[in-house]
mmCIF file of C-alpha atoms and ligand atoms in Angstrom:
data_model
loop_
_atom_site.group_PDB
_atom_site.id
_atom_site.type_symbol
_atom_site.label_atom_id
_atom_site.label_comp_id
_atom_site.label_asym_id
_atom_site.label_seq_id
_atom_site.Cartn_x
_atom_site.Cartn_y
_atom_site.Cartn_z
ATOM 1 C CA UNK A 1 -8.131 -62.542 -159.190
ATOM 2 C CA UNK A 2 -10.467 -60.622 -156.942
ATOM 3 C CA UNK A 3 -9.610 -59.620 -152.959
ATOM 4 C CA UNK A 4 -12.002 -58.580 -150.349
ATOM 5 C CA UNK A 5 -11.261 -57.532 -147.297
ATOM 6 C CA UNK A 6 -13.424 -58.694 -144.214
ATOM 7 C CA UNK A 7 -11.829 -56.543 -141.499
ATOM 8 C CA UNK A 8 -8.494 -54.554 -142.089
ATOM 9 C CA UNK A 9 -9.323 -54.395 -137.486
ATOM 10 C CA UNK A 10 -6.562 -56.156 -135.214
ATOM 11 C CA UNK A 11 -8.091 -58.224 -131.986
ATOM 12 C CA UNK A 12 -8.905 -54.336 -130.639
ATOM 13 C CA UNK A 13 -13.415 -55.179 -130.618
ATOM 14 C CA UNK A 14 -14.520 -51.805 -132.904
ATOM 15 C CA UNK A 15 -17.573 -51.357 -134.947
ATOM 16 C CA UNK A 16 -15.215 -49.720 -138.073
ATOM 17 C CA UNK A 17 -12.976 -52.727 -138.241
ATOM 18 C CA UNK A 18 -13.066 -56.084 -138.148
ATOM 19 C CA UNK A 19 -10.690 -58.257 -137.256
ATOM 20 C CA UNK A 20 -7.721 -59.784 -140.033
ATOM 21 C CA UNK A 21 -8.735 -61.926 -142.040
ATOM 22 C CA UNK A 22 -9.110 -61.067 -146.494
ATOM 23 C CA UNK A 23 -11.749 -63.286 -149.190
ATOM 24 C CA UNK A 24 -9.599 -63.903 -152.283
ATOM 25 C CA UNK A 25 -11.703 -65.274 -155.490
ATOM 26 C CA UNK A 26 -9.646 -65.576 -158.399
ATOM 27 C CA UNK A 27 -10.288 -68.619 -161.027
ATOM 28 C CA UNK A 28 -12.941 -70.423 -159.150
ATOM 29 C CA UNK A 29 -11.768 -70.595 -155.700
ATOM 30 C CA UNK A 30 -12.829 -69.535 -152.776
ATOM 31 C CA UNK A 31 -9.429 -68.545 -149.910
ATOM 32 C CA UNK A 32 -9.176 -67.490 -147.190
ATOM 33 C CA UNK A 33 -6.510 -65.620 -145.992
ATOM 34 C CA UNK A 34 -6.393 -65.199 -141.366
ATOM 35 C CA UNK A 35 -10.093 -65.618 -140.230
ATOM 36 C CA UNK A 36 -10.301 -63.464 -136.504
ATOM 37 C CA UNK A 37 -13.344 -62.583 -135.282
ATOM 38 C CA UNK A 38 -16.243 -62.325 -137.161
ATOM 39 C CA UNK A 39 -15.086 -62.931 -140.432
ATOM 40 C CA UNK A 40 -17.178 -65.971 -141.762
ATOM 41 C CA UNK A 41 -20.231 -63.184 -140.977
ATOM 42 C CA UNK A 42 -18.766 -60.883 -143.242
ATOM 43 C CA UNK A 43 -17.982 -63.438 -146.040
ATOM 44 C CA UNK A 44 -21.435 -63.915 -146.887
ATOM 45 C CA UNK A 45 -21.696 -59.941 -147.112
ATOM 46 C CA UNK A 46 -19.687 -61.624 -150.245
ATOM 47 C CA UNK A 47 -21.194 -64.486 -151.271
ATOM 48 C CA UNK A 48 -18.678 -67.045 -150.017
ATOM 49 C CA UNK A 49 -20.342 -69.328 -146.961
ATOM 50 C CA UNK A 50 -18.628 -71.853 -145.034
ATOM 51 C CA UNK A 51 -19.867 -74.131 -147.302
ATOM 52 C CA UNK A 52 -17.987 -72.779 -150.743
ATOM 53 C CA UNK A 53 -14.194 -71.693 -149.261
ATOM 54 C CA UNK A 54 -11.398 -74.423 -151.212
ATOM 55 C CA UNK A 55 -8.531 -73.178 -148.584
ATOM 56 C CA UNK A 56 -7.957 -71.603 -145.067
ATOM 57 C CA UNK A 57 -4.424 -70.531 -145.025
ATOM 58 C CA UNK A 58 -3.171 -68.837 -141.714
ATOM 59 C CA UNK A 59 -0.399 -66.867 -141.201
ATOM 60 C CA UNK A 60 0.149 -66.904 -137.399
ATOM 61 C CA UNK A 61 -2.196 -68.345 -134.793
ATOM 62 C CA UNK A 62 -2.350 -65.034 -132.073
ATOM 63 C CA UNK A 63 -5.722 -65.380 -131.911
ATOM 64 C CA UNK A 64 -7.282 -61.694 -134.012
ATOM 65 C CA UNK A 65 -6.573 -64.311 -137.149
ATOM 66 C CA UNK A 66 -7.466 -67.178 -136.897
ATOM 67 C CA UNK A 67 -10.649 -67.502 -133.885
ATOM 68 C CA UNK A 68 -13.045 -68.204 -136.439
ATOM 69 C CA UNK A 69 -11.978 -71.546 -137.355
ATOM 70 C CA UNK A 70 -13.453 -73.462 -134.514
ATOM 71 C CA UNK A 71 -17.115 -71.513 -135.459
ATOM 72 C CA UNK A 72 -15.785 -72.523 -139.134
ATOM 73 C CA UNK A 73 -15.406 -76.085 -138.407
ATOM 74 C CA UNK A 74 -18.522 -76.405 -136.310
ATOM 75 C CA UNK A 75 -20.199 -74.416 -138.860
ATOM 76 C CA UNK A 76 -19.637 -77.354 -141.808
ATOM 77 C CA UNK A 77 -21.314 -79.288 -139.764
ATOM 78 C CA UNK A 78 -24.754 -78.513 -139.726
ATOM 79 C CA UNK A 79 -27.346 -81.439 -140.832
ATOM 80 C CA UNK A 80 -29.238 -79.308 -143.433
ATOM 81 C CA UNK A 81 -26.886 -77.762 -145.251
ATOM 82 C CA UNK A 82 -23.156 -79.119 -144.549
ATOM 83 C CA UNK A 83 -20.498 -79.282 -146.417
ATOM 84 C CA UNK A 84 -19.575 -81.465 -148.980
ATOM 85 C CA UNK A 85 -15.728 -80.287 -150.572
ATOM 86 C CA UNK A 86 -12.802 -81.358 -148.843
ATOM 87 C CA UNK A 87 -11.118 -78.497 -147.044
ATOM 88 C CA UNK A 88 -7.493 -77.627 -147.337
ATOM 89 C CA UNK A 89 -6.100 -75.465 -144.261
ATOM 90 C CA UNK A 90 -2.658 -74.030 -144.265
ATOM 91 C CA UNK A 91 -0.536 -72.587 -141.085
ATOM 92 C CA UNK A 92 3.273 -72.277 -140.726
ATOM 93 C CA UNK A 93 5.252 -75.022 -139.316
ATOM 94 C CA UNK A 94 7.656 -74.520 -135.808
ATOM 95 C CA UNK A 95 10.328 -72.758 -136.159
ATOM 96 C CA UNK A 96 13.505 -73.699 -134.102
ATOM 97 C CA UNK A 97 14.270 -73.278 -130.792
ATOM 98 C CA UNK A 98 10.343 -71.336 -129.994
ATOM 99 C CA UNK A 99 7.266 -72.461 -130.811
ATOM 100 C CA UNK A 100 4.558 -74.382 -131.988
ATOM 101 C CA UNK A 101 3.617 -74.776 -135.506
ATOM 102 C CA UNK A 102 -0.143 -74.639 -137.742
ATOM 103 C CA UNK A 103 -0.374 -78.605 -136.012
ATOM 104 C CA UNK A 104 -0.272 -78.858 -132.604
ATOM 105 C CA UNK A 105 -2.510 -75.882 -132.325
ATOM 106 C CA UNK A 106 -4.873 -77.322 -134.565
ATOM 107 C CA UNK A 107 -4.247 -80.317 -132.290
ATOM 108 C CA UNK A 108 -4.872 -78.267 -128.657
ATOM 109 C CA UNK A 109 -8.235 -77.059 -130.613
ATOM 110 C CA UNK A 110 -10.010 -80.319 -130.897
ATOM 111 C CA UNK A 111 -9.032 -82.558 -127.894
ATOM 112 C CA UNK A 112 -11.012 -79.490 -125.941
ATOM 113 C CA UNK A 113 -13.461 -78.822 -129.266
ATOM 114 C CA UNK A 114 -13.171 -83.136 -130.163
ATOM 115 C CA UNK A 115 -16.492 -84.143 -132.258
ATOM 116 C CA UNK A 116 -17.387 -80.656 -132.560
ATOM 117 C CA UNK A 117 -14.541 -79.098 -134.515
ATOM 118 C CA UNK A 118 -14.179 -82.642 -136.504
ATOM 119 C CA UNK A 119 -16.127 -82.218 -140.136
ATOM 120 C CA UNK A 120 -18.785 -86.095 -141.002
ATOM 121 C CA UNK A 121 -18.786 -85.163 -145.023
ATOM 122 C CA UNK A 122 -15.949 -84.294 -145.912
ATOM 123 C CA UNK A 123 -12.570 -84.217 -145.111
ATOM 124 C CA UNK A 124 -10.150 -81.788 -144.481
ATOM 125 C CA UNK A 125 -6.244 -81.327 -145.080
ATOM 126 C CA UNK A 126 -3.933 -79.904 -142.876
ATOM 127 C CA UNK A 127 -0.877 -78.846 -144.539
ATOM 128 C CA UNK A 128 2.436 -76.743 -142.299
ATOM 129 C CA UNK A 129 5.369 -74.676 -144.366
ATOM 130 C CA UNK A 130 7.226 -72.666 -143.684
ATOM 131 C CA UNK A 131 9.284 -71.548 -146.981
ATOM 132 C CA UNK A 132 7.392 -73.633 -149.784
ATOM 133 C CA UNK A 133 5.527 -73.268 -152.854
ATOM 134 C CA UNK A 134 1.903 -74.867 -152.999
ATOM 135 C CA UNK A 135 -1.478 -75.499 -155.546
ATOM 136 C CA UNK A 136 -4.208 -74.258 -154.433
ATOM 137 C CA UNK A 137 -6.622 -75.577 -157.739
ATOM 138 C CA UNK A 138 -4.836 -72.785 -160.785
ATOM 139 C CA UNK A 139 -2.817 -71.414 -157.945
ATOM 140 C CA UNK A 140 0.374 -71.105 -157.494
ATOM 141 C CA UNK A 141 1.241 -70.359 -153.161
ATOM 142 C CA UNK A 142 4.380 -69.442 -152.114
ATOM 143 C CA UNK A 143 5.688 -68.601 -148.398
ATOM 144 C CA UNK A 144 7.903 -67.749 -146.636
ATOM 145 C CA UNK A 145 9.050 -67.358 -142.760
ATOM 146 C CA UNK A 146 8.201 -63.784 -141.413
ATOM 147 C CA UNK A 147 9.278 -61.291 -138.450
ATOM 148 C CA UNK A 148 6.708 -61.985 -135.428
ATOM 149 C CA UNK A 149 5.844 -65.310 -134.035
ATOM 150 C CA UNK A 150 7.955 -68.159 -134.585
ATOM 151 C CA UNK A 151 5.527 -70.140 -137.159
ATOM 152 C CA UNK A 152 4.830 -66.429 -139.344
ATOM 153 C CA UNK A 153 4.713 -67.144 -142.651
ATOM 154 C CA UNK A 154 3.840 -64.117 -145.790
ATOM 155 C CA UNK A 155 1.749 -65.765 -148.572
ATOM 156 C CA UNK A 156 2.434 -64.064 -152.483
ATOM 157 C CA UNK A 157 -0.961 -66.266 -154.514
ATOM 158 C CA UNK A 158 0.203 -66.212 -158.237
ATOM 159 C CA UNK A 159 -3.206 -66.466 -160.850
ATOM 160 C CA UNK A 160 -2.353 -69.001 -164.077
ATOM 161 C CA UNK A 161 -2.448 -65.079 -166.063
ATOM 162 C CA UNK A 162 0.580 -64.309 -163.906
ATOM 163 C CA UNK A 163 -1.822 -61.513 -161.380
ATOM 164 C CA UNK A 164 0.069 -61.457 -157.980
ATOM 165 C CA UNK A 165 -1.078 -60.624 -154.189
ATOM 166 C CA UNK A 166 0.690 -61.013 -151.735
ATOM 167 C CA UNK A 167 -0.461 -60.981 -147.986
ATOM 168 C CA UNK A 168 2.459 -60.215 -144.601
ATOM 169 C CA UNK A 169 -0.180 -61.472 -141.723
ATOM 170 C CA UNK A 170 1.682 -59.430 -139.369
ATOM 171 C CA UNK A 171 5.297 -58.466 -139.858
ATOM 172 C CA UNK A 172 8.297 -56.702 -138.619
ATOM 173 C CA UNK A 173 10.613 -55.237 -141.613
ATOM 174 C CA UNK A 174 12.984 -58.005 -142.839
ATOM 175 C CA UNK A 175 14.743 -59.175 -145.612
ATOM 176 C CA UNK A 176 11.382 -62.071 -146.203
ATOM 177 C CA UNK A 177 8.879 -59.634 -147.041
ATOM 178 C CA UNK A 178 10.838 -57.594 -149.877
ATOM 179 C CA UNK A 179 11.483 -61.481 -151.361
ATOM 180 C CA UNK A 180 8.613 -62.074 -151.487
ATOM 181 C CA UNK A 181 6.572 -59.492 -151.875
ATOM 182 C CA UNK A 182 9.115 -58.423 -155.085
ATOM 183 C CA UNK A 183 7.069 -56.942 -158.360
ATOM 184 C CA UNK A 184 3.927 -57.716 -156.837
ATOM 185 C CA UNK A 185 1.066 -55.851 -158.094
ATOM 186 C CA UNK A 186 -0.739 -55.623 -154.870
ATOM 187 C CA UNK A 187 0.717 -56.100 -151.420
ATOM 188 C CA UNK A 188 -1.437 -55.921 -148.636
ATOM 189 C CA UNK A 189 1.343 -54.816 -145.392
ATOM 190 C CA UNK A 190 -0.180 -54.886 -142.245
ATOM 191 C CA UNK A 191 0.268 -51.111 -140.975
ATOM 192 C CA UNK A 192 -0.245 -51.117 -136.900
ATOM 193 C CA UNK A 193 1.215 -48.432 -135.457
ATOM 194 C CA UNK A 194 0.954 -44.723 -136.713
ATOM 195 C CA UNK A 195 4.875 -43.059 -137.022
ATOM 196 C CA UNK A 196 6.815 -42.254 -133.666
ATOM 197 C CA UNK A 197 4.874 -45.468 -131.891
ATOM 198 C CA UNK A 198 6.084 -47.714 -133.478
ATOM 199 C CA UNK A 199 6.755 -51.683 -131.823
ATOM 200 C CA UNK A 200 8.765 -54.798 -131.965
ATOM 201 C CA UNK A 201 7.148 -57.665 -134.376
ATOM 202 C CA UNK A 202 5.339 -54.637 -136.779
ATOM 203 C CA UNK A 203 5.630 -51.591 -139.103
ATOM 204 C CA UNK A 204 4.898 -48.215 -139.034
ATOM 205 C CA UNK A 205 3.177 -47.207 -142.446
ATOM 206 C CA UNK A 206 7.625 -45.618 -143.494
ATOM 207 C CA UNK A 207 8.986 -49.578 -143.010
ATOM 208 C CA UNK A 208 5.294 -50.365 -145.431
ATOM 209 C CA UNK A 209 6.180 -47.983 -148.129
ATOM 210 C CA UNK A 210 9.880 -49.323 -147.631
ATOM 211 C CA UNK A 211 8.911 -52.362 -147.720
ATOM 212 C CA UNK A 212 7.159 -51.478 -151.509
ATOM 213 C CA UNK A 213 9.744 -49.669 -152.791
ATOM 214 C CA UNK A 214 12.322 -52.008 -152.574
ATOM 215 C CA UNK A 215 10.463 -54.467 -153.075
ATOM 216 C CA UNK A 216 9.420 -52.313 -156.022
ATOM 217 C CA UNK A 217 5.758 -52.961 -155.836
ATOM 218 C CA UNK A 218 2.580 -51.996 -157.794
ATOM 219 C CA UNK A 219 0.037 -50.721 -155.247
ATOM 220 C CA UNK A 220 0.526 -50.823 -151.881
ATOM 221 C CA UNK A 221 -3.465 -51.887 -149.534
ATOM 222 C CA UNK A 222 -2.173 -51.191 -145.903
ATOM 223 C CA UNK A 223 -4.370 -52.944 -143.077
ATOM 224 C CA UNK A 224 -3.808 -54.588 -139.329
ATOM 225 C CA UNK A 225 -4.683 -50.332 -138.063
ATOM 226 C CA UNK A 226 -4.611 -50.714 -134.221
ATOM 227 C CA UNK A 227 -6.846 -47.336 -133.473
ATOM 228 C CA UNK A 228 -4.825 -45.005 -132.889
ATOM 229 C CA UNK A 229 -4.316 -44.888 -137.136
ATOM 230 C CA UNK A 230 -7.445 -44.115 -138.019
ATOM 231 C CA UNK A 231 -6.437 -40.240 -135.562
ATOM 232 C CA UNK A 232 -2.517 -39.914 -137.174
ATOM 233 C CA UNK A 233 -1.743 -39.530 -141.754
ATOM 234 C CA UNK A 234 -0.585 -42.932 -142.883
ATOM 235 C CA UNK A 235 -1.065 -42.884 -146.076
ATOM 236 C CA UNK A 236 0.953 -39.610 -146.200
ATOM 237 C CA UNK A 237 4.104 -41.209 -143.923
ATOM 238 C CA UNK A 238 3.438 -43.928 -146.336
ATOM 239 C CA UNK A 239 4.201 -42.507 -149.736
ATOM 240 C CA UNK A 240 7.063 -40.009 -148.583
ATOM 241 C CA UNK A 241 8.601 -43.387 -149.759
ATOM 242 C CA UNK A 242 6.866 -45.573 -151.967
ATOM 243 C CA UNK A 243 5.555 -43.200 -154.784
ATOM 244 C CA UNK A 244 3.075 -45.732 -155.708
ATOM 245 C CA UNK A 245 -0.347 -46.166 -155.294
ATOM 246 C CA UNK A 246 -0.924 -46.673 -151.226
ATOM 247 C CA UNK A 247 -4.955 -47.780 -150.832
ATOM 248 C CA UNK A 248 -6.047 -47.701 -146.734
ATOM 249 C CA UNK A 249 -7.842 -51.201 -146.476
ATOM 250 C CA UNK A 250 -11.054 -50.321 -145.087
ATOM 251 C CA UNK A 251 -13.749 -53.058 -143.868
ATOM 252 C CA UNK A 252 -15.794 -55.107 -147.227
ATOM 253 C CA UNK A 253 -13.222 -53.309 -149.927
ATOM 254 C CA UNK A 254 -13.198 -55.616 -152.968
ATOM 255 C CA UNK A 255 -10.019 -55.106 -154.518
ATOM 256 C CA UNK A 256 -9.086 -56.167 -158.512
ATOM 257 C CA UNK A 257 -6.391 -57.271 -159.119
HETATM 258 ZN ZN1 LIG B 301 -2.252 -59.978 -135.215
HETATM 259 ZN ZN1 LIG B 302 0.307 -60.581 -134.736
#
Protein backbone atom coordinates (compact mmCIF):
# COMPACT_ATOMS: atom_id res chain seq x y z
CA UNK A 1 0.00 0.00 0.00
CA UNK A 2 1.26 3.47 -0.83
CA UNK A 3 -0.04 6.88 0.24
CA UNK A 4 0.65 9.90 -1.95
CA UNK A 5 -0.02 13.35 -0.49
CA UNK A 6 -1.65 15.42 -3.25
CA UNK A 7 -2.43 18.40 -1.05
CA UNK A 8 -1.21 19.06 2.50
CA UNK A 9 -3.00 22.40 2.83
CA UNK A 10 -6.51 23.72 3.28
CA UNK A 11 -8.92 25.98 1.43
CA UNK A 12 -6.45 28.85 1.67
CA UNK A 13 -4.72 29.17 -1.72
CA UNK A 14 -1.04 28.37 -1.41
CA UNK A 15 1.80 27.69 -3.81
CA UNK A 16 3.33 25.38 -1.23
CA UNK A 17 0.31 23.36 -0.11
CA UNK A 18 -2.62 22.23 -2.23
CA UNK A 19 -6.15 21.56 -0.97
CA UNK A 20 -6.73 18.23 0.79
CA UNK A 21 -6.39 15.20 -1.46
CA UNK A 22 -4.66 11.86 -0.88
CA UNK A 23 -4.12 8.99 -3.23
CA UNK A 24 -3.95 5.44 -1.97
CA UNK A 25 -2.58 2.76 -4.26
CA UNK A 26 -3.08 -0.74 -2.97
CA UNK A 27 -3.71 -4.14 -4.47
CA UNK A 28 -4.58 -2.82 -7.97
CA UNK A 29 -6.93 -0.22 -6.48
CA UNK A 30 -6.56 3.53 -6.79
CA UNK A 31 -8.52 5.36 -4.13
CA UNK A 32 -8.80 9.12 -3.71
CA UNK A 33 -9.33 10.34 -0.15
CA UNK A 34 -10.98 13.76 -0.42
CA UNK A 35 -10.40 15.87 -3.50
CA UNK A 36 -10.15 19.60 -3.09
CA UNK A 37 -9.39 22.07 -5.83
CA UNK A 38 -6.40 21.02 -7.94
CA UNK A 39 -6.18 17.39 -6.86
CA UNK A 40 -7.14 16.01 -10.30
CA UNK A 41 -4.03 17.50 -11.89
CA UNK A 42 -1.85 16.47 -8.93
CA UNK A 43 -3.03 12.87 -9.48
CA UNK A 44 -1.39 12.96 -12.90
CA UNK A 45 2.00 13.49 -11.21
CA UNK A 46 1.34 10.19 -9.45
CA UNK A 47 0.41 8.48 -12.71
CA UNK A 48 -3.32 8.24 -12.02
CA UNK A 49 -5.96 9.76 -14.29
CA UNK A 50 -9.69 10.40 -13.97
CA UNK A 51 -10.17 7.08 -15.76
CA UNK A 52 -8.12 5.07 -13.29
CA UNK A 53 -9.74 5.90 -9.96
CA UNK A 54 -11.75 3.06 -8.47
CA UNK A 55 -13.28 4.97 -5.58
CA UNK A 56 -13.44 8.43 -4.05
CA UNK A 57 -13.96 8.65 -0.30
CA UNK A 58 -15.10 12.00 1.08
CA UNK A 59 -14.73 12.75 4.78
CA UNK A 60 -17.15 15.68 4.62
CA UNK A 61 -18.54 18.19 2.19
CA UNK A 62 -16.62 21.34 3.02
CA UNK A 63 -15.40 22.82 -0.29
CA UNK A 64 -11.68 22.40 0.45
CA UNK A 65 -12.26 18.63 0.54
CA UNK A 66 -14.58 18.07 -2.41
CA UNK A 67 -14.27 20.96 -4.90
CA UNK A 68 -12.85 18.70 -7.63
CA UNK A 69 -15.85 16.35 -7.70
CA UNK A 70 -17.66 18.16 -10.52
CA UNK A 71 -14.44 18.57 -12.57
CA UNK A 72 -13.76 14.84 -12.08
CA UNK A 73 -17.16 13.80 -13.41
CA UNK A 74 -16.97 16.32 -16.24
CA UNK A 75 -13.52 15.01 -17.25
CA UNK A 76 -14.95 11.47 -17.39
CA UNK A 77 -17.18 12.61 -20.27
CA UNK A 78 -14.24 13.54 -22.52
CA UNK A 79 -15.24 11.74 -25.70
CA UNK A 80 -11.76 10.92 -26.98
CA UNK A 81 -10.90 9.08 -23.78
CA UNK A 82 -14.09 8.42 -21.85
CA UNK A 83 -14.03 6.68 -18.55
CA UNK A 84 -15.19 3.05 -18.84
CA UNK A 85 -15.23 1.50 -15.38
CA UNK A 86 -17.79 2.21 -12.71
CA UNK A 87 -16.94 4.70 -9.98
CA UNK A 88 -17.73 4.25 -6.31
CA UNK A 89 -18.23 7.48 -4.39
CA UNK A 90 -18.51 7.29 -0.62
CA UNK A 91 -19.53 10.10 1.71
CA UNK A 92 -20.91 10.61 5.18
CA UNK A 93 -24.60 10.33 5.94
CA UNK A 94 -26.72 12.99 7.56
CA UNK A 95 -26.79 12.84 11.32
CA UNK A 96 -29.61 14.13 13.44
CA UNK A 97 -30.39 16.90 14.10
CA UNK A 98 -28.26 19.06 11.82
CA UNK A 99 -26.98 19.05 8.28
CA UNK A 100 -27.40 16.97 5.16
CA UNK A 101 -25.54 13.91 3.98
CA UNK A 102 -23.39 13.34 0.93
CA UNK A 103 -26.23 12.12 -1.28
CA UNK A 104 -28.16 15.33 -0.73
CA UNK A 105 -25.02 17.31 -1.63
CA UNK A 106 -24.54 15.23 -4.77
CA UNK A 107 -28.14 15.70 -5.87
CA UNK A 108 -27.76 19.44 -5.29
CA UNK A 109 -24.75 19.52 -7.60
CA UNK A 110 -26.65 17.53 -10.19
CA UNK A 111 -29.60 19.90 -10.07
CA UNK A 112 -27.16 22.70 -11.00
CA UNK A 113 -24.90 20.95 -13.52
CA UNK A 114 -27.34 18.41 -14.96
CA UNK A 115 -25.98 16.27 -17.78
CA UNK A 116 -22.49 17.78 -17.50
CA UNK A 117 -21.81 15.57 -14.53
CA UNK A 118 -23.91 12.56 -15.56
CA UNK A 119 -21.88 9.65 -16.94
CA UNK A 120 -22.49 8.25 -20.43
CA UNK A 121 -20.03 5.37 -20.49
CA UNK A 122 -19.99 4.08 -16.90
CA UNK A 123 -22.05 4.10 -13.76
CA UNK A 124 -21.66 5.94 -10.47
CA UNK A 125 -22.41 4.10 -7.25
CA UNK A 126 -22.95 6.34 -4.25
CA UNK A 127 -22.71 4.98 -0.76
CA UNK A 128 -23.55 6.95 2.37
CA UNK A 129 -21.76 5.76 5.46
CA UNK A 130 -21.45 6.59 9.15
CA UNK A 131 -20.58 3.57 11.28
CA UNK A 132 -19.84 0.98 8.62
CA UNK A 133 -17.52 -1.54 7.07
CA UNK A 134 -17.38 -1.84 3.30
CA UNK A 135 -15.15 -3.56 0.78
CA UNK A 136 -13.43 -1.75 -2.08
CA UNK A 137 -11.85 -4.48 -4.17
CA UNK A 138 -9.79 -6.49 -1.72
CA UNK A 139 -9.48 -3.57 0.70
CA UNK A 140 -11.58 -3.30 3.83
CA UNK A 141 -12.80 0.20 4.65
CA UNK A 142 -13.89 0.86 8.22
CA UNK A 143 -15.83 4.07 8.87
CA UNK A 144 -16.64 6.02 12.02
CA UNK A 145 -18.29 9.44 12.50
CA UNK A 146 -15.92 12.17 13.66
CA UNK A 147 -16.37 15.51 15.39
CA UNK A 148 -16.26 18.27 12.77
CA UNK A 149 -19.27 18.63 10.44
CA UNK A 150 -22.57 16.74 10.88
CA UNK A 151 -21.66 14.35 8.06
CA UNK A 152 -17.97 13.98 8.97
CA UNK A 153 -16.47 10.50 8.91
CA UNK A 154 -12.98 9.05 9.10
CA UNK A 155 -11.73 6.06 7.14
CA UNK A 156 -9.52 3.12 8.00
CA UNK A 157 -8.19 1.21 4.99
CA UNK A 158 -6.89 -2.29 5.67
CA UNK A 159 -5.02 -4.23 3.01
CA UNK A 160 -5.30 -8.01 2.57
CA UNK A 161 -1.82 -8.17 4.08
CA UNK A 162 -3.16 -6.49 7.23
CA UNK A 163 -1.52 -3.07 6.75
CA UNK A 164 -3.69 -0.19 7.91
CA UNK A 165 -3.97 3.49 7.01
CA UNK A 166 -6.34 5.79 8.88
CA UNK A 167 -7.40 9.19 7.54
CA UNK A 168 -9.29 11.68 9.69
CA UNK A 169 -10.30 14.40 7.29
CA UNK A 170 -11.05 17.33 9.59
CA UNK A 171 -11.82 16.52 13.20
CA UNK A 172 -11.59 17.67 16.77
CA UNK A 173 -10.39 15.31 19.47
CA UNK A 174 -13.04 12.62 19.99
CA UNK A 175 -13.13 8.97 21.16
CA UNK A 176 -14.03 7.74 17.67
CA UNK A 177 -10.79 8.89 16.05
CA UNK A 178 -8.83 7.09 18.76
CA UNK A 179 -10.90 3.94 18.19
CA UNK A 180 -10.58 4.16 14.39
CA UNK A 181 -6.82 4.66 14.61
CA UNK A 182 -6.18 1.87 17.14
CA UNK A 183 -2.84 0.23 16.31
CA UNK A 184 -2.76 1.70 12.78
CA UNK A 185 0.45 1.48 10.76
CA UNK A 186 -0.05 5.08 9.70
CA UNK A 187 -2.43 7.73 11.03
CA UNK A 188 -2.94 10.59 8.57
CA UNK A 189 -4.34 13.24 10.85
CA UNK A 190 -5.34 16.83 10.42
CA UNK A 191 -3.35 19.48 12.27
CA UNK A 192 -4.93 22.78 11.32
CA UNK A 193 -3.36 25.23 13.75
CA UNK A 194 -0.28 25.57 15.99
CA UNK A 195 -0.37 25.29 19.78
CA UNK A 196 -2.19 28.18 21.41
CA UNK A 197 -4.41 28.78 18.38
CA UNK A 198 -6.92 25.95 18.79
CA UNK A 199 -10.14 26.31 16.78
CA UNK A 200 -13.25 24.21 17.57
CA UNK A 201 -13.56 21.26 15.22
CA UNK A 202 -9.84 21.10 14.48
CA UNK A 203 -6.64 19.82 16.07
CA UNK A 204 -3.32 21.24 17.22
CA UNK A 205 -0.08 19.21 17.09
CA UNK A 206 -0.27 18.24 20.78
CA UNK A 207 -3.86 17.03 20.44
CA UNK A 208 -2.92 15.11 17.29
CA UNK A 209 -0.04 13.57 19.21
CA UNK A 210 -2.39 12.65 22.03
CA UNK A 211 -4.65 10.79 19.59
CA UNK A 212 -1.71 8.88 18.08
CA UNK A 213 -0.40 8.07 21.57
CA UNK A 214 -3.76 6.85 22.92
CA UNK A 215 -4.41 4.83 19.75
CA UNK A 216 -0.89 3.37 19.88
CA UNK A 217 -0.30 4.12 16.20
CA UNK A 218 3.00 3.17 14.64
CA UNK A 219 3.48 6.39 12.66
CA UNK A 220 1.73 9.75 12.58
CA UNK A 221 1.54 11.95 9.49
CA UNK A 222 0.19 15.46 10.08
CA UNK A 223 -1.55 17.39 7.30
CA UNK A 224 -4.22 20.09 6.63
CA UNK A 225 -1.87 22.90 7.62
CA UNK A 226 -3.22 26.45 7.67
CA UNK A 227 -0.48 29.01 6.91
CA UNK A 228 0.50 29.72 10.57
CA UNK A 229 1.63 26.08 10.87
CA UNK A 230 4.52 26.81 8.53
CA UNK A 231 5.96 29.20 11.12
CA UNK A 232 5.64 26.98 14.19
CA UNK A 233 7.37 23.91 15.64
CA UNK A 234 4.61 21.46 14.71
CA UNK A 235 6.73 18.33 14.94
CA UNK A 236 8.23 19.27 18.31
CA UNK A 237 4.83 19.99 19.88
CA UNK A 238 3.47 16.68 18.63
CA UNK A 239 6.50 14.65 19.66
CA UNK A 240 6.16 15.84 23.25
CA UNK A 241 3.07 13.64 23.44
CA UNK A 242 3.62 10.92 20.80
CA UNK A 243 6.96 9.13 20.91
CA UNK A 244 6.62 7.36 17.56
CA UNK A 245 7.66 8.75 14.18
CA UNK A 246 5.98 12.03 13.24
CA UNK A 247 5.89 13.03 9.56
CA UNK A 248 4.87 16.50 8.38
CA UNK A 249 3.05 16.09 5.07
CA UNK A 250 4.41 17.84 1.98
CA UNK A 251 2.72 17.87 -1.40
CA UNK A 252 3.62 14.85 -3.55
CA UNK A 253 5.27 13.09 -0.63
CA UNK A 254 5.01 9.31 -0.96
CA UNK A 255 4.75 7.04 2.06
CA UNK A 256 5.01 3.28 1.71
CA UNK A 257 3.02 1.12 4.09
ZN1 LIG B 1 -10.68 21.21 5.73
ZN1 LIG C 1 -13.89 20.93 7.19
